[in-house]
Short mmCIF file of C-alpha atoms in Angstrom, two decimals:
data_model
loop_
_atom_site.label_atom_id
_atom_site.label_comp_id
_atom_site.label_asym_id
_atom_site.label_seq_id
_atom_site.Cartn_x
_atom_site.Cartn_y
_atom_site.Cartn_z
CA MET I 1 21.38 -39.68 -16.52
CA ASP I 2 23.66 -39.61 -20.13
CA GLY I 3 23.02 -36.84 -22.61
CA LEU I 4 22.46 -33.11 -23.51
CA CYS I 5 19.80 -30.28 -22.20
CA GLN I 6 16.82 -31.62 -23.87
CA HIS I 7 15.66 -27.56 -24.20
CA CYS I 8 18.93 -25.90 -24.74
CA GLN I 9 20.88 -29.23 -26.45
CA GLN I 10 24.24 -27.38 -24.74
CA GLU I 11 25.07 -28.54 -21.35
CA LYS I 12 24.74 -31.50 -19.80
CA ALA I 13 21.13 -32.69 -18.51
CA THR I 14 21.29 -33.05 -14.68
CA VAL I 15 18.00 -32.86 -13.83
CA LEU I 16 14.63 -35.49 -14.63
CA VAL I 17 11.58 -33.20 -14.70
CA THR I 18 8.57 -35.08 -14.80
CA ASP I 19 5.78 -32.95 -15.40
CA ASN I 20 1.85 -33.92 -14.71
CA PHE I 21 -0.06 -31.36 -16.54
CA PRO I 22 -1.60 -30.76 -19.30
CA GLU I 23 0.39 -34.63 -19.25
CA LYS I 24 2.65 -36.35 -18.15
CA ARG I 25 6.16 -36.74 -19.81
CA GLU I 26 9.50 -36.62 -18.81
CA ARG I 27 12.00 -34.41 -19.64
CA HIS I 28 16.08 -33.90 -19.24
CA LEU I 29 17.63 -30.83 -18.58
CA CYS I 30 20.61 -28.48 -17.43
CA GLU I 31 21.03 -27.12 -14.33
CA GLU I 32 20.04 -23.79 -16.36
CA CYS I 33 16.96 -24.25 -18.27
CA ALA I 34 15.08 -26.34 -15.53
CA LEU I 35 15.68 -23.55 -13.17
CA ARG I 36 14.05 -20.92 -15.58
CA GLU I 37 11.78 -22.87 -15.80
CA GLY I 38 10.94 -22.64 -11.70
CA VAL I 39 11.57 -26.26 -11.43
CA ILE I 40 12.15 -26.34 -8.09
CA PHE I 41 14.63 -28.84 -6.18
CA LYS I 42 12.44 -29.76 -2.95
CA GLN I 43 10.14 -31.98 -2.03
CA LYS I 44 6.87 -29.87 -0.74
CA GLU I 45 6.34 -27.02 -2.38
CA ASN I 46 3.40 -24.68 -1.37
CA GLY I 47 3.28 -20.93 -2.74
CA GLN I 48 5.43 -19.08 -0.06
CA GLN I 49 7.80 -21.76 -0.45
CA ILE I 50 8.40 -21.94 -4.75
CA LEU I 51 8.49 -18.38 -4.56
CA GLN I 52 11.31 -18.24 -1.84
CA GLN I 53 13.33 -21.36 -4.14
CA PHE I 54 12.35 -19.64 -6.74
CA ILE I 55 14.00 -16.39 -5.80
CA LYS I 56 17.52 -17.86 -4.52
CA ALA I 57 17.39 -19.93 -7.02
CA SER I 58 17.68 -16.84 -9.47
CA ALA I 59 20.00 -15.52 -8.32
CA SER I 60 22.64 -18.14 -9.47
CA ILE I 61 21.50 -17.25 -12.96
CA GLN I 62 24.47 -15.30 -14.51
CA LYS I 63 22.16 -13.52 -16.81
CA VAL I 64 19.84 -12.11 -14.92
CA SER I 65 17.94 -9.64 -16.55
CA ALA I 66 18.44 -5.87 -16.37
CA ARG I 67 14.92 -4.48 -17.24
CA THR I 68 13.61 -2.32 -15.10
CA CYS I 69 9.44 -1.24 -14.43
CA PRO I 70 9.47 2.19 -15.65
CA THR I 71 6.41 3.68 -13.52
CA CYS I 72 8.78 1.66 -10.32
CA GLY I 73 11.67 1.05 -11.24
CA MET I 74 11.14 -2.98 -9.95
CA THR I 75 14.50 -4.83 -11.22
CA LEU I 76 14.24 -8.35 -11.29
CA LYS I 77 16.80 -8.62 -8.87
CA GLU I 78 14.63 -6.42 -6.26
CA PHE I 79 12.16 -8.88 -6.94
CA GLN I 80 14.29 -11.74 -5.88
CA LYS I 81 15.37 -9.43 -2.67
CA ARG I 82 11.31 -9.27 -1.34
CA GLY I 83 9.81 -11.79 -3.29
CA LEU I 84 7.11 -8.30 -3.67
CA LEU I 85 6.19 -6.66 -6.86
CA GLY I 86 5.96 -2.84 -6.82
CA CYS I 87 3.54 -1.43 -8.58
CA PRO I 88 0.73 -3.57 -10.99
CA ASN I 89 3.14 -2.27 -14.53
CA ASP I 90 5.24 -5.19 -13.39
CA TYR I 91 2.84 -8.05 -14.28
CA ASP I 92 3.46 -6.53 -18.07
CA VAL I 93 7.41 -5.87 -17.38
CA PHE I 94 8.08 -8.77 -15.79
CA GLY I 95 4.98 -11.63 -17.11
CA ASP I 96 7.59 -13.62 -19.59
CA LEU I 97 9.42 -13.97 -15.96
CA LEU I 98 6.57 -14.22 -13.74
CA ALA I 99 5.00 -16.96 -15.79
CA PRO I 100 6.75 -19.54 -15.20
CA LEU I 101 6.83 -18.91 -11.26
CA ILE I 102 2.77 -18.48 -11.25
CA GLN I 103 2.54 -21.24 -13.70
CA ARG I 104 4.58 -23.16 -10.43
CA ALA I 105 2.82 -21.73 -7.71
CA HIS I 106 -0.85 -22.42 -9.07
CA ALA I 107 -0.37 -25.37 -9.70
CA GLY I 108 -0.01 -25.35 -13.56
CA ALA I 109 -2.40 -22.64 -14.18
CA THR I 110 -1.81 -19.80 -16.31
CA HIS I 111 -4.89 -18.04 -16.45
CA HIS I 112 -7.20 -16.54 -14.61
CA VAL I 113 -10.97 -17.42 -15.10
CA GLY I 114 -12.64 -15.98 -11.77
CA LYS I 115 -15.51 -12.56 -11.72
CA MET I 116 -13.97 -10.06 -13.36
CA PRO I 117 -14.50 -6.56 -11.67
CA PRO I 118 -17.27 -4.04 -12.82
CA GLY I 119 -17.55 -1.27 -14.55
CA LEU I 120 -16.13 2.03 -12.83
CA ASP I 121 -19.38 4.00 -12.14
CA GLU I 122 -19.78 7.43 -13.60
CA SER I 123 -17.83 9.60 -10.71
CA ALA I 124 -15.43 7.05 -10.35
CA ARG I 125 -14.14 7.74 -13.60
CA LYS I 126 -14.48 11.46 -13.35
CA ARG I 127 -12.71 11.06 -9.85
CA THR I 128 -9.60 9.01 -11.60
CA SER I 129 -9.61 11.72 -14.17
CA LEU I 130 -9.03 14.45 -12.42
CA ARG I 131 -6.35 12.91 -10.40
CA ARG I 132 -4.91 11.90 -12.89
CA LEU I 133 -4.47 15.84 -13.84
CA ASN I 134 -3.92 16.74 -11.59
CA ARG I 135 -0.52 15.42 -11.14
CA GLU I 136 0.49 16.29 -14.95
CA LEU I 137 -0.61 19.81 -13.69
CA GLN I 138 1.61 19.19 -11.20
CA ASP I 139 4.37 18.13 -13.44
CA ALA I 140 3.71 21.45 -15.18
CA VAL I 141 4.11 23.32 -12.79
CA GLU I 142 7.54 22.03 -11.64
CA GLN I 143 8.60 22.11 -15.19
CA GLU I 144 7.76 25.50 -15.54
CA ASP I 145 6.28 24.83 -18.95
CA TYR I 146 2.65 27.28 -18.69
CA GLU I 147 1.24 26.62 -21.38
CA LEU I 148 0.39 23.52 -21.01
CA ALA I 149 -0.53 23.80 -17.01
CA ALA I 150 -3.05 26.47 -18.66
CA ASP I 151 -4.45 23.67 -21.12
CA VAL I 152 -3.87 20.97 -17.99
CA ARG I 153 -6.14 23.72 -15.44
CA ASP I 154 -9.58 23.86 -18.61
CA GLN I 155 -9.02 20.54 -18.66
CA ILE I 156 -9.81 20.04 -14.86
CA LYS I 157 -12.50 22.84 -14.87
CA GLU I 158 -14.56 21.15 -17.69
CA LEU I 159 -14.31 17.95 -15.86
CA GLU I 160 -15.41 19.35 -12.85
CA SER I 161 -18.32 21.59 -14.29
CA ALA I 162 -19.80 17.90 -16.72
CA MET K 1 -15.47 1.19 20.21
CA ILE K 2 -13.79 -1.99 20.13
CA PHE K 3 -11.22 -0.29 22.62
CA ASP K 4 -13.85 1.13 24.96
CA ASP K 5 -14.96 -2.32 26.39
CA PRO K 6 -12.89 -5.37 24.35
CA THR K 7 -14.27 -7.91 27.40
CA ARG K 8 -17.88 -6.89 25.62
CA SER K 9 -16.88 -8.87 23.14
CA THR K 10 -19.94 -9.42 19.94
CA GLY K 11 -17.53 -10.62 17.32
CA GLU K 12 -20.47 -13.26 15.40
CA TRP K 13 -17.95 -16.24 16.06
CA LEU K 14 -17.62 -16.71 19.40
CA ARG K 15 -21.61 -17.31 19.19
CA GLY K 16 -20.52 -20.70 17.84
CA GLU K 17 -23.50 -21.81 15.60
CA GLY K 18 -23.89 -22.13 12.79
CA PRO K 19 -23.53 -25.96 10.35
CA LEU K 20 -20.66 -27.99 11.48
CA ALA K 21 -19.82 -25.99 14.85
CA ASP K 22 -19.38 -29.05 16.85
CA VAL K 23 -16.15 -29.35 14.36
CA VAL K 24 -15.89 -26.47 12.67
CA ILE K 25 -14.91 -23.79 14.73
CA SER K 26 -15.00 -20.53 11.92
CA SER K 27 -14.96 -19.78 7.94
CA ARG K 28 -13.10 -16.92 6.72
CA VAL K 29 -13.27 -15.85 3.38
CA ARG K 30 -10.44 -13.06 2.06
CA LEU K 31 -9.98 -10.96 -1.34
CA ALA K 32 -6.46 -9.12 -2.00
CA ARG K 33 -7.50 -6.49 -4.17
CA ASN K 34 -4.98 -2.76 -5.34
CA ILE K 35 -6.17 0.18 -7.11
CA ALA K 36 -5.33 0.36 -10.40
CA GLU K 37 -3.70 3.98 -10.56
CA PHE K 38 -1.13 3.33 -7.69
CA PRO K 39 2.55 1.35 -6.71
CA PHE K 40 1.52 -1.75 -4.52
CA LEU K 41 2.92 -1.11 -0.91
CA THR K 42 5.80 -2.09 -1.78
CA SER K 43 6.96 0.75 -3.62
CA ALA K 44 4.57 3.07 -2.36
CA SER K 45 5.80 6.38 -0.88
CA ALA K 46 4.55 7.48 2.42
CA GLY K 47 2.55 10.30 0.51
CA GLN K 48 0.99 7.86 -1.46
CA LYS K 49 0.05 5.29 1.23
CA SER K 50 -1.73 8.47 3.31
CA GLU K 51 -3.79 8.82 -0.70
CA ILE K 52 -4.46 5.28 -1.34
CA PHE K 53 -5.34 5.41 2.70
CA ARG K 54 -7.90 8.31 2.41
CA ALA K 55 -9.45 7.15 -1.38
CA VAL K 56 -9.90 4.12 0.16
CA ALA K 57 -11.03 4.48 3.70
CA ASP K 58 -13.62 7.23 1.75
CA GLN K 59 -15.38 4.56 -0.77
CA VAL K 60 -15.11 1.81 1.93
CA PHE K 61 -17.53 3.82 4.11
CA ALA K 62 -19.29 5.44 1.13
CA CYS K 63 -20.13 1.46 0.38
CA ALA K 64 -20.53 -0.23 3.64
CA ASP K 65 -23.83 -1.44 4.59
CA ASP K 66 -23.94 -0.64 7.92
CA PRO K 67 -23.84 2.41 9.01
CA GLN K 68 -21.94 1.69 12.85
CA ALA K 69 -19.22 0.32 10.41
CA GLU K 70 -16.07 1.25 12.13
CA LEU K 71 -12.68 2.45 11.04
CA ILE K 72 -9.80 2.12 12.68
CA ASP K 73 -6.45 3.48 12.21
CA VAL K 74 -3.68 1.09 13.27
CA LYS K 75 -1.02 3.68 12.42
CA GLU K 76 -2.47 5.36 15.06
CA ALA K 77 -2.95 3.30 17.64
CA ASP K 78 -0.91 2.09 20.22
CA ASP K 79 0.65 -1.45 20.94
CA LEU K 80 -1.48 -3.19 23.19
CA ASP K 81 -4.95 -1.86 20.20
CA ARG K 82 -2.60 -3.20 17.82
CA GLN K 83 -2.48 -6.43 19.69
CA VAL K 84 -6.45 -6.62 21.11
CA LEU K 85 -6.99 -6.40 16.48
CA VAL K 86 -4.07 -9.72 16.11
CA GLU K 87 -6.02 -11.78 18.12
CA ARG K 88 -9.45 -10.93 16.60
CA HIS K 89 -7.72 -12.17 13.67
CA LEU K 90 -9.15 -8.08 12.33
CA ILE K 91 -5.87 -7.45 11.39
CA SER K 92 -2.54 -9.50 10.83
CA ARG K 93 0.27 -9.56 12.43
CA GLN K 94 1.85 -7.81 9.81
CA GLN K 95 -0.37 -5.30 9.38
CA ALA K 96 -0.27 -4.25 13.25
CA ASP K 97 3.98 -3.80 12.61
CA ALA K 98 4.26 -2.03 9.55
CA GLU K 99 4.94 0.95 8.50
CA GLY K 100 3.10 3.60 7.20
CA SER K 101 -0.95 5.03 6.79
CA ARG K 102 -3.12 2.04 7.37
CA GLY K 103 -5.95 1.28 9.23
CA VAL K 104 -9.37 -1.37 8.53
CA THR K 105 -12.96 -0.48 9.33
CA VAL K 106 -14.93 -2.70 10.72
CA TRP K 107 -18.26 -4.10 11.39
CA PRO K 108 -19.96 -4.57 14.55
CA ASP K 109 -20.60 -7.88 14.55
CA GLU K 110 -16.60 -8.20 13.27
CA THR K 111 -18.68 -11.08 10.39
CA LEU K 112 -16.66 -8.44 7.85
CA ALA K 113 -13.29 -5.77 8.42
CA ILE K 114 -12.16 -4.24 5.55
CA MET K 115 -8.01 -3.91 5.71
CA ILE K 116 -6.14 -0.92 3.65
CA ASN K 117 -2.91 -1.06 2.96
CA GLU K 118 -1.18 -4.05 4.51
CA GLU K 119 0.27 -6.13 1.72
CA ASP K 120 -2.24 -5.02 -0.87
CA HIS K 121 -4.31 -2.18 -0.76
CA LEU K 122 -7.79 -3.57 0.43
CA ARG K 123 -7.79 -7.05 2.44
CA ILE K 124 -11.71 -7.43 2.56
CA GLN K 125 -12.21 -10.14 4.91
CA GLY K 126 -15.28 -12.37 6.27
CA LEU K 127 -15.43 -14.70 9.45
CA HIS K 128 -18.84 -16.25 10.57
CA SER K 129 -18.71 -19.31 12.61
CA GLY K 130 -19.31 -22.47 11.96
CA LEU K 131 -19.25 -24.07 8.33
CA GLN K 132 -20.73 -20.92 6.42
CA LEU K 133 -18.47 -20.06 2.97
CA ASP K 134 -20.92 -19.48 0.51
CA GLU K 135 -23.12 -17.41 2.85
CA LEU K 136 -19.81 -15.46 3.03
CA TRP K 137 -19.10 -15.37 -0.57
CA SER K 138 -22.25 -13.94 -1.67
CA ARG K 139 -21.75 -10.67 0.93
CA LEU K 140 -17.73 -10.47 0.06
CA GLY K 141 -18.63 -10.34 -3.48
CA ALA K 142 -21.73 -7.68 -3.56
CA LEU K 143 -19.05 -5.59 -0.92
CA ASP K 144 -16.43 -6.24 -3.47
CA ASP K 145 -18.22 -5.07 -6.89
CA LYS K 146 -20.17 -2.23 -5.22
CA LEU K 147 -16.20 -0.94 -4.57
CA GLY K 148 -15.18 -2.02 -7.64
CA ALA K 149 -17.56 0.57 -9.49
CA ARG K 150 -16.11 3.11 -7.35
CA LEU K 151 -12.23 2.34 -7.69
CA GLU K 152 -10.79 0.89 -10.54
CA TYR K 153 -8.74 -2.16 -9.05
CA ALA K 154 -5.88 -4.01 -10.68
CA TYR K 155 -6.61 -6.04 -12.90
CA ASP K 156 -5.21 -7.78 -16.07
CA LYS K 157 -6.95 -10.10 -18.80
CA LYS K 158 -4.40 -12.60 -18.24
CA PHE K 159 -3.52 -12.76 -14.36
CA GLY K 160 -6.46 -11.62 -12.90
CA PHE K 161 -6.55 -9.32 -10.02
CA LEU K 162 -2.87 -8.28 -9.67
CA THR K 163 -1.64 -8.36 -6.48
CA ALA K 164 1.89 -7.82 -4.82
CA CYS K 165 2.96 -11.22 -3.89
CA PRO K 166 2.59 -13.21 -7.49
CA THR K 167 1.34 -16.35 -5.13
CA ASN K 168 -2.08 -15.01 -4.62
CA VAL K 169 -2.80 -13.61 -7.78
CA GLY K 170 -6.11 -13.82 -10.11
CA THR K 171 -8.84 -14.52 -7.53
CA GLY K 172 -7.02 -12.92 -4.86
CA ILE K 173 -9.08 -15.30 -2.60
CA ARG K 174 -8.16 -16.98 0.43
CA VAL K 175 -10.40 -19.46 2.24
CA SER K 176 -9.44 -21.35 5.55
CA VAL K 177 -11.77 -22.90 7.85
CA MET K 178 -10.65 -22.96 11.57
CA LEU K 179 -11.36 -27.44 13.41
CA HIS K 180 -11.50 -28.56 15.92
CA LEU K 181 -9.59 -32.13 16.21
CA PRO K 182 -9.16 -33.38 19.89
CA ALA K 183 -10.81 -36.56 19.08
CA LEU K 184 -8.36 -38.11 15.84
CA LYS K 185 -5.38 -36.05 17.52
CA LEU K 186 -5.69 -37.77 20.63
CA SER K 187 -6.56 -40.93 18.63
CA GLN K 188 -3.50 -40.68 16.80
CA GLU K 189 -5.24 -40.20 13.55
CA ILE K 190 -4.50 -36.07 12.92
CA GLU K 191 -3.15 -38.08 9.68
CA ARG K 192 -6.38 -38.62 8.17
CA VAL K 193 -6.15 -34.65 7.47
CA SER K 194 -3.35 -34.95 6.17
CA ARG K 195 -4.04 -37.58 3.77
CA ALA K 196 -7.08 -35.96 2.67
CA THR K 197 -5.76 -32.73 1.88
CA LYS K 198 -2.70 -34.03 -0.12
CA ASP K 199 -2.51 -33.40 -3.69
CA LEU K 200 -5.18 -30.66 -3.60
CA ARG K 201 -3.00 -27.66 -3.00
CA LEU K 202 -4.66 -26.88 0.48
CA ALA K 203 -2.51 -25.30 3.34
CA VAL K 204 -3.45 -27.36 7.00
CA ARG K 205 -1.37 -24.77 9.22
CA GLY K 206 -1.65 -25.49 13.44
CA LEU K 207 -3.72 -22.23 15.41
CA HIS K 208 -1.57 -18.42 14.49
CA GLY K 209 -0.86 -19.43 10.95
CA GLU K 210 2.28 -20.60 11.40
CA GLY K 211 4.36 -23.78 12.78
CA THR K 212 2.36 -27.26 12.31
CA GLU K 213 1.82 -28.21 15.08
CA ALA K 214 -1.77 -27.68 16.74
CA VAL K 215 -1.96 -25.89 19.62
CA GLY K 216 -5.57 -26.41 21.20
CA ASP K 217 -5.91 -28.74 18.51
CA LEU K 218 -6.80 -26.43 16.38
CA VAL K 219 -6.01 -26.90 12.60
CA GLN K 220 -6.48 -24.42 9.83
CA ILE K 221 -6.76 -25.14 6.85
CA SER K 222 -6.48 -23.01 3.42
CA ASN K 223 -6.65 -22.87 -0.10
CA GLN K 224 -3.41 -22.54 -1.91
CA THR K 225 -3.27 -21.36 -4.95
CA THR K 226 -5.68 -18.85 -6.37
CA LEU K 227 -4.87 -18.63 -9.88
CA GLY K 228 -6.95 -20.52 -12.76
CA LYS K 229 -10.42 -21.53 -10.84
CA SER K 230 -12.80 -19.45 -10.10
CA GLU K 231 -13.57 -18.90 -6.30
CA GLU K 232 -16.67 -20.83 -6.80
CA GLU K 233 -14.52 -23.78 -7.35
CA ILE K 234 -12.23 -22.92 -4.80
CA ILE K 235 -15.04 -22.47 -2.13
CA LYS K 236 -17.01 -25.27 -3.18
CA SER K 237 -13.68 -27.99 -3.22
CA LEU K 238 -12.97 -26.94 0.56
CA GLY K 239 -16.66 -26.41 1.42
CA GLU K 240 -18.17 -29.19 -0.10
CA THR K 241 -15.24 -32.11 0.12
CA VAL K 242 -12.61 -31.75 2.36
CA ILE K 243 -14.10 -30.09 5.28
CA PRO K 244 -17.43 -32.37 5.45
CA LYS K 245 -14.75 -35.17 5.21
CA ILE K 246 -13.15 -34.14 7.59
CA VAL K 247 -15.69 -33.13 9.87
CA GLU K 248 -16.87 -37.00 9.65
CA TYR K 249 -13.13 -38.50 10.53
CA GLU K 250 -13.33 -36.02 13.85
CA ARG K 251 -16.78 -37.48 14.86
CA MET K 252 -16.57 -40.89 14.10
CA ALA K 253 -13.37 -40.67 16.27
CA ARG K 254 -15.23 -38.93 18.94
CA ASP K 255 -17.43 -41.40 19.21
CA GLU K 256 -15.20 -44.00 19.17
CA LEU K 257 -13.33 -43.11 22.10
CA LEU K 258 -17.17 -42.70 24.06
CA LYS K 259 -17.34 -46.05 23.39
CA GLN K 260 -13.97 -47.70 24.58
CA HIS K 261 -12.52 -44.61 26.78
CA ALA K 262 -15.40 -42.76 28.10
CA GLU K 263 -13.20 -42.48 31.89
CA GLN K 264 -9.92 -41.12 30.90
CA ILE K 265 -12.08 -38.28 28.02
CA ASP K 266 -13.88 -37.75 31.39
CA ASP K 267 -11.03 -37.89 33.47
CA ARG K 268 -8.98 -35.52 30.34
CA ILE K 269 -11.95 -32.98 30.22
CA TRP K 270 -12.33 -32.66 34.45
CA ARG K 271 -9.23 -32.10 35.10
CA ALA K 272 -8.95 -29.67 32.62
CA TYR K 273 -11.96 -28.08 34.37
CA GLY K 274 -10.04 -28.62 37.71
CA VAL K 275 -7.23 -26.99 36.24
CA LEU K 276 -8.92 -24.22 34.85
CA SER K 277 -11.04 -23.19 38.21
CA GLN K 278 -8.23 -23.96 40.60
CA ALA K 279 -5.13 -22.81 38.58
CA ARG K 280 -3.02 -19.36 40.20
CA CYS K 281 -0.72 -19.03 37.75
CA ILE K 282 -1.79 -19.83 34.25
CA GLY K 283 -0.06 -19.73 30.81
CA THR K 284 -1.96 -19.17 27.28
CA GLU K 285 -0.40 -22.41 25.89
CA GLU K 286 -2.23 -24.37 29.04
CA THR K 287 -5.23 -22.41 29.03
CA LEU K 288 -5.71 -23.17 25.48
CA THR K 289 -5.21 -26.62 26.31
CA MET K 290 -7.42 -27.22 28.86
CA LEU K 291 -10.04 -24.61 27.07
CA SER K 292 -9.77 -27.62 23.78
CA HIS K 293 -10.59 -30.27 26.57
CA LEU K 294 -13.51 -28.34 27.78
CA ARG K 295 -14.35 -27.99 23.91
CA MET K 296 -14.48 -31.46 23.48
CA GLY K 297 -16.72 -31.88 26.53
CA ILE K 298 -18.81 -29.77 25.81
CA HIS K 299 -20.19 -31.02 22.76
CA MET K 300 -19.71 -34.79 23.53
CA GLY K 301 -22.54 -34.23 26.40
CA ARG K 302 -20.27 -35.28 28.66
CA PHE K 303 -19.49 -31.25 30.42
CA ASP K 304 -22.38 -28.69 30.73
CA LEU K 305 -21.28 -26.09 33.24
CA ILE K 306 -20.29 -23.53 30.96
CA ASP K 307 -21.69 -23.19 27.30
CA ILE K 308 -19.66 -22.87 24.22
CA PRO K 309 -20.44 -19.20 23.54
CA THR K 310 -18.91 -18.34 27.62
CA LEU K 311 -15.80 -21.32 26.68
CA ASN K 312 -15.25 -18.52 23.44
CA GLU K 313 -15.29 -16.04 24.97
CA LEU K 314 -12.88 -16.86 27.79
CA PHE K 315 -10.37 -18.55 24.41
CA LEU K 316 -10.61 -14.96 23.75
CA LEU K 317 -10.45 -12.41 27.36
CA THR K 318 -7.21 -14.98 28.40
CA GLN K 319 -5.20 -13.81 25.23
CA PRO K 320 -2.24 -11.76 26.27
CA ALA K 321 -3.69 -8.06 25.50
CA HIS K 322 -7.05 -8.92 25.57
CA LEU K 323 -6.26 -9.70 29.03
CA GLN K 324 -4.17 -6.76 30.18
CA LYS K 325 -6.56 -4.13 28.39
CA MET K 326 -9.23 -6.11 30.93
CA VAL K 327 -7.05 -5.43 34.31
CA GLY K 328 -6.37 -2.10 32.85
CA ARG K 329 -2.78 -1.99 32.21
CA LEU K 330 0.39 -3.28 31.37
CA LEU K 331 1.68 -6.73 32.83
CA GLU K 332 5.01 -8.76 32.59
CA GLY K 333 4.55 -12.18 31.53
CA ARG K 334 4.13 -13.95 35.73
CA GLU K 335 1.49 -10.90 36.32
CA ARG K 336 0.06 -11.97 32.98
CA ALA K 337 -0.21 -15.62 33.82
CA ILE K 338 -1.29 -14.91 37.77
CA ALA K 339 -4.17 -12.21 36.15
CA ARG K 340 -5.19 -15.21 33.22
CA ALA K 341 -5.30 -17.26 36.34
CA ASP K 342 -7.56 -14.72 38.35
CA TYR K 343 -9.75 -14.07 35.26
CA LEU K 344 -10.45 -17.77 34.76
CA ARG K 345 -11.34 -18.83 38.58
CA LYS K 346 -13.61 -15.39 38.73
CA ARG K 347 -15.60 -16.38 35.20
CA LEU K 348 -15.28 -20.35 36.01
CA SER K 349 -17.06 -19.54 39.59
CA GLN K 350 -20.64 -18.09 38.38
#
C-alpha cells in the first residue's frame, strides 16, 4: 500500500479499511487514524471483544484526552482500564470519543430507535426534587452558608406540603 | 422462600412446555436500566449503592403485579445461597461475587426477576420455557414502563437508555434462547448453527455463557447489538427467523438419526439411563451429558420412564449448590459426586 493516509494526509497509510455501511468503500489510513475510528485488527468481533480491543489499542495513541467528567471524575484512561463508564453524564462528556466505538460495537448503528421511558409521575417528580433539595441543604450546612440553608429548607417545606 | 426448600423448585421453565419445547428449552429477555441521578455502580460509593438499592427495591415492590414477589438481599446471603440463585439463573455470577448493597426481587414462579445493583442499577429479567419471546417482552415492557414512571431512568435521545457498558446502550435489551441440539451435534452438523447465525450479530455460546463447547448439547443464542434497532425488531429477528430455522434443522437431524441409526440412538439413550440410575459416583459434566441423552430420548419417543419436568428437576437439583442445600451441609468434590449419584439413583428408582 503506497501513499499517505487519506484522513490526515500526514502519516503513511498502512491499514486498508473496508466499510460496509452505509455503503461499501475502501479507505487507506495510517494506524493512528484507523485506531481513532475504532477500527479493530481482528477477524471475529463481538461487543466485548471490540470493547477490549479498543481499550488496548487506544492506550497507545499519544494524545490521549485529559478530559474529566465533572460529576463522577471518570477519565478516558480510567474507562480504558475498566471498560465501564462512571455515570450517565459520561455519555455527554466523552460522546465524541465514544461514538466510533459504539458505532463499531453495534454494527454501524449511531442512534437509539427503540422505546422511550414514560414520563415521570407526580410522586416520582416530587421524590426526585426532595432528594435533590436535601442534598443541597446538606451542602449548604457543610459550607456554613446558613442563609442558603434556610432558603432550601423553606423550599423543602413548601414541596412537602404541596 | 427460595432457600427454605430449594427442592420444591417452582421455576416455570422446569415444566418444559411452551412453543417448540422439544428443542427450545427456554427464552430469556432482560432490560438494563440505570437511575439518572446516581452514578453507575462503577463509581458509586458504598453509601450510594445502599441508597440506590433502597430506592429501587421500594419502587419494584410498589410496581410488582404479584404481592408474593420476594426481595432477596444478596449482600447478606451466604455463599451457598448465592450459588443457588446463580444456578437458577436468578442472579449472575458477577452479582454473586460483587461488593456492596445488592439484591434480586423474584416472582414466585421465577418467570420474572429484577436484579438490583449488578453491572447496572436494574436488570429486569424474564424467563419462560419454550419460545415465548413476545409474551416475555410484553410483560417486561409493561413493568419497565411502570417502574420508569416512578424512577427517572438515565436516558439520552441519541444513545437511548444509558448503561455502564457501552455495549448495552440503546435498548439495553438482551434476548437469549437456550436450545437443545443433540442431533445436530451427533450428526456433526452443528456447523449449521454457525452458518445460520453468521453475519447477524448474534452471540452463540455453550451452557453457562462462557466457552464455546456445548455442554449437554445446550447452545444459547442471543443478540449482540442493542443500539439502532427497536426491541421488537431484535426479538423478531431472533424469534421469527433464526430460531425456527435452527429448530427445523434439529428436528430434521433427529428424524434422520432415527431412520438411519435407531439402534445406536436407543443404545445411547438407555446406556445414559443405566449410568444415571446405577452410578455410585458421578460428576456434573457427566450428569449433564447423560441427561441430555435422556432428554433427546424423551422427545424422540424412545424413552418414557421419566417425563420432562422430572428431567429438568434432576438437571437443577444435581447442580453443586442445590445438591448441598438438599443434603443439608457443605460437601467436598468427592462427597458431592457420591451425593449426586445417591440422589439420582433414588429419584430414578421411583
